[in-house]
XYZ file of C-alpha atoms in Angstrom:
273
model
C 61.521 100.296 108.109
C 64.151 98.200 109.843
C 65.890 95.255 108.273
C 64.836 91.701 109.105
C 67.313 89.610 111.098
C 67.858 85.969 111.919
C 70.885 84.012 113.104
C 72.252 83.495 109.560
C 71.735 86.710 107.643
C 70.431 90.258 107.694
C 67.904 91.353 105.061
C 68.154 95.074 104.354
C 65.221 97.248 103.333
C 65.202 98.652 99.775
C 67.943 101.220 99.262
C 68.698 103.781 96.594
C 72.501 103.306 96.619
C 72.665 100.371 94.132
C 70.379 102.200 91.677
C 72.357 105.434 92.042
C 75.617 103.572 91.452
C 74.229 101.983 88.302
C 72.961 105.329 86.979
C 76.282 106.969 87.801
C 78.198 104.331 85.852
C 75.818 104.674 82.890
C 76.033 108.475 82.825
C 79.823 108.414 83.174
C 80.428 105.920 80.359
C 77.901 107.650 78.091
C 79.530 110.984 78.849
C 82.949 109.607 77.935
C 81.552 108.544 74.562
C 80.290 112.109 74.048
C 83.682 113.480 75.103
C 85.725 111.230 72.812
C 83.533 112.106 69.819
C 83.484 115.860 70.584
C 79.696 115.808 70.922
C 77.570 118.243 72.968
C 77.666 117.456 76.662
C 81.061 115.809 76.513
C 82.600 118.507 78.701
C 80.292 118.060 81.703
C 78.278 114.813 81.445
C 81.241 112.563 82.441
C 81.848 114.697 85.533
C 78.183 114.450 86.511
C 78.314 110.669 86.207
C 81.586 110.434 88.122
C 80.248 112.617 90.948
C 77.095 110.503 91.243
C 79.152 107.309 91.089
C 81.536 108.385 93.857
C 78.730 109.707 96.084
C 76.604 106.578 95.743
C 79.567 104.264 96.287
C 80.527 106.252 99.382
C 77.015 105.835 100.820
C 76.900 102.165 99.907
C 80.284 101.293 101.400
C 79.564 103.353 104.520
C 76.431 101.286 105.110
C 78.399 98.061 104.702
C 80.886 99.270 107.325
C 77.979 100.169 109.611
C 76.537 96.663 109.164
C 79.896 95.125 110.076
C 80.113 97.202 113.242
C 76.528 96.259 114.137
C 77.383 92.562 113.923
C 75.216 91.884 110.880
C 78.016 90.184 108.956
C 77.373 86.663 110.194
C 79.471 83.727 108.909
C 76.879 83.122 106.173
C 76.994 86.767 105.063
C 80.802 86.759 105.098
C 80.826 83.619 102.947
C 78.635 85.312 100.355
C 80.828 88.410 100.470
C 83.819 86.216 99.668
C 81.944 84.691 96.737
C 81.199 88.182 95.466
C 84.835 89.282 95.766
C 86.036 86.148 93.989
C 83.638 86.795 91.104
C 84.709 90.444 90.968
C 88.390 89.506 90.717
C 87.511 86.907 88.070
C 85.810 89.620 86.014
C 88.934 91.792 86.355
C 91.055 88.880 85.147
C 88.976 88.753 81.973
C 89.730 92.433 81.314
C 93.426 91.625 81.311
C 92.833 88.563 79.147
C 91.566 90.988 76.512
C 94.644 93.224 76.716
C 97.032 90.251 76.638
C 95.096 88.748 73.742
C 95.531 91.923 71.686
C 99.237 92.151 72.528
C 99.966 88.525 71.628
C 97.829 88.697 68.482
C 99.907 91.604 67.175
C 103.246 90.172 68.288
C 102.854 86.523 67.284
C 101.396 87.112 63.818
C 103.018 90.291 62.473
C 103.256 88.909 58.922
C 99.459 88.731 58.695
C 99.126 92.333 59.863
C 101.562 94.025 57.492
C 99.505 97.169 57.117
C 99.149 97.507 60.881
C 102.540 96.508 62.291
C 104.735 96.706 59.147
C 105.197 92.932 59.156
C 107.400 92.983 62.254
C 107.103 93.356 66.013
C 107.642 95.885 67.441
C 106.604 97.908 64.357
C 109.190 99.869 62.395
C 107.753 103.100 63.808
C 109.106 102.088 67.227
C 112.755 103.123 67.445
C 113.331 101.808 70.963
C 111.451 100.081 73.769
C 111.693 100.472 77.529
C 114.538 98.672 79.226
C 112.773 95.972 81.290
C 115.691 95.682 83.698
C 115.632 99.344 84.713
C 112.497 100.972 86.163
C 110.169 98.031 85.332
C 112.398 95.659 87.320
C 112.460 98.129 90.206
C 108.669 98.317 90.154
C 108.510 94.517 90.107
C 110.599 94.365 93.279
C 108.424 97.070 94.852
C 105.205 95.164 94.163
C 106.648 91.867 95.355
C 107.748 93.575 98.559
C 104.290 95.107 98.974
C 102.780 91.634 98.716
C 104.963 90.655 101.650
C 103.993 93.680 103.746
C 100.255 93.213 103.187
C 100.660 89.561 104.225
C 102.493 90.776 107.330
C 99.532 93.051 108.099
C 97.093 90.172 107.576
C 98.950 87.775 109.849
C 99.313 90.492 112.485
C 95.556 91.019 112.461
C 94.839 87.303 112.748
C 97.123 87.076 115.787
C 95.713 90.196 117.441
C 98.728 92.429 116.776
C 97.060 95.694 115.805
C 100.321 97.636 115.704
C 101.701 95.136 113.210
C 98.496 95.530 111.182
C 98.930 99.293 111.014
C 102.642 99.141 110.218
C 102.075 96.567 107.477
C 99.335 98.690 105.925
C 101.455 101.848 106.088
C 104.324 100.058 104.350
C 102.072 98.585 101.651
C 100.410 101.929 100.918
C 103.790 103.674 100.710
C 105.053 101.038 98.270
C 101.873 101.380 96.187
C 102.322 105.154 95.956
C 105.983 104.674 95.048
C 105.044 102.214 92.281
C 102.555 104.692 90.786
C 105.081 107.536 90.937
C 107.757 105.475 89.179
C 105.314 104.319 86.511
C 104.257 107.928 85.903
C 107.924 108.927 85.503
C 108.431 105.990 83.149
C 105.505 107.082 80.971
C 106.764 110.668 80.811
C 110.144 109.485 79.486
C 108.899 106.655 77.254
C 110.530 106.477 73.789
C 107.139 105.956 72.093
C 103.675 107.459 72.350
C 100.245 106.034 72.988
C 98.806 106.488 69.514
C 100.057 105.994 65.994
C 101.014 102.330 66.309
C 99.664 99.130 67.790
C 102.662 98.522 70.036
C 102.163 101.755 71.947
C 98.409 101.265 72.224
C 98.679 97.649 73.396
C 101.505 98.522 75.795
C 99.779 101.459 77.455
C 96.378 99.771 77.670
C 97.845 96.723 79.420
C 100.286 98.476 81.753
C 98.136 101.565 82.263
C 95.056 99.535 83.164
C 97.199 97.712 85.692
C 98.470 101.049 86.999
C 94.862 102.123 87.531
C 94.299 98.954 89.568
C 97.322 99.787 91.700
C 95.797 103.192 92.480
C 92.434 101.617 93.332
C 94.147 98.997 95.501
C 96.134 101.696 97.309
C 92.911 103.583 98.088
C 91.321 100.307 99.216
C 94.188 99.696 101.646
C 94.147 103.321 102.825
C 90.486 102.929 103.808
C 91.433 99.770 105.710
C 94.180 101.712 107.485
C 91.714 104.396 108.586
C 89.303 101.721 109.793
C 92.098 99.992 111.710
C 92.731 103.229 113.633
C 88.988 103.390 114.376
C 89.129 99.956 115.996
C 87.513 97.991 113.171
C 88.505 94.431 112.206
C 88.902 91.514 114.587
C 90.760 88.227 114.126
C 87.407 86.545 113.402
C 85.720 89.279 111.351
C 87.771 91.334 108.920
C 86.414 90.681 105.447
C 86.958 94.306 104.376
C 90.687 93.963 104.935
C 90.754 90.447 103.516
C 89.120 91.653 100.290
C 91.714 94.428 99.978
C 94.529 91.913 100.492
C 93.086 89.583 97.846
C 92.823 92.479 95.417
C 96.401 93.540 96.092
C 97.760 90.036 95.513
C 95.794 89.913 92.260
C 97.494 93.165 91.217
C 100.896 91.666 92.076
C 100.332 88.519 90.014
C 99.076 90.432 86.960
C 102.165 92.644 87.064
C 104.451 89.603 86.962
C 102.738 88.471 83.743
C 103.009 91.993 82.315
C 106.681 92.261 83.218
C 107.577 88.950 81.581
C 105.271 89.101 78.543
C 105.144 92.805 77.678
C 108.394 94.279 78.960
C 110.842 91.385 78.492
C 109.425 89.132 75.764
C 107.499 91.848 73.884
C 110.605 93.900 73.132
C 113.237 91.155 73.103
C 116.232 92.019 70.937
C 115.004 95.562 70.241
C 116.992 98.685 71.158
C 116.118 99.912 74.658
C 115.763 103.399 76.001
């Protein structure tokens, strides 16, 4: 059964990909609960869910790319895609609101949480914090630079410079990989662990969740790079790349808040490592 077309939009026939994606997410999250509670199935159920999730997302995204190449992404469809991406980024913002809320709750009111944070922030169990003006500052400069290179790629695409698009994407991806590598090194040499205290938990949840977004954004841009070599994207139709650029700028902005609030303000006056 073929999809129905008119000059404004393209109605697709029913497809199994959205249902499979939903089931994959449900199985994966349920499996992680089993894993964290050492219950039967915890060793393999999460992997089943993750495999189904990746496979269904691959099929779904491949069909969206096929639609774009077929000319089905009319201005009306592209407008709705932008609405969807804006809402997605807004939902991601709310995730970080939760992590920041926890961090500020612990840090601003330590006297009311004596049993949890020893009445001070960082807690007494923390002997030293990370020096914000060492690796974190370097990573800040890397992300700010990557925001510039992805903008370079975007402007090159708009002006029909495909070589500039490719070079800008290559530079942004390289900077994203470098950021992740430095953050991994930073975690390996951190003076405090994840568990045992609220500072470590709040720190790693906020910065680690951001690090996960950097990895996702890097993959997003890598897909755009592959598509650019395949001849996809035009100055008038390039929502896939535009969505990746929006996501990457979102990652940049969140990191600035993390750097100032968590790294600098959160450990102000405490011994650094």
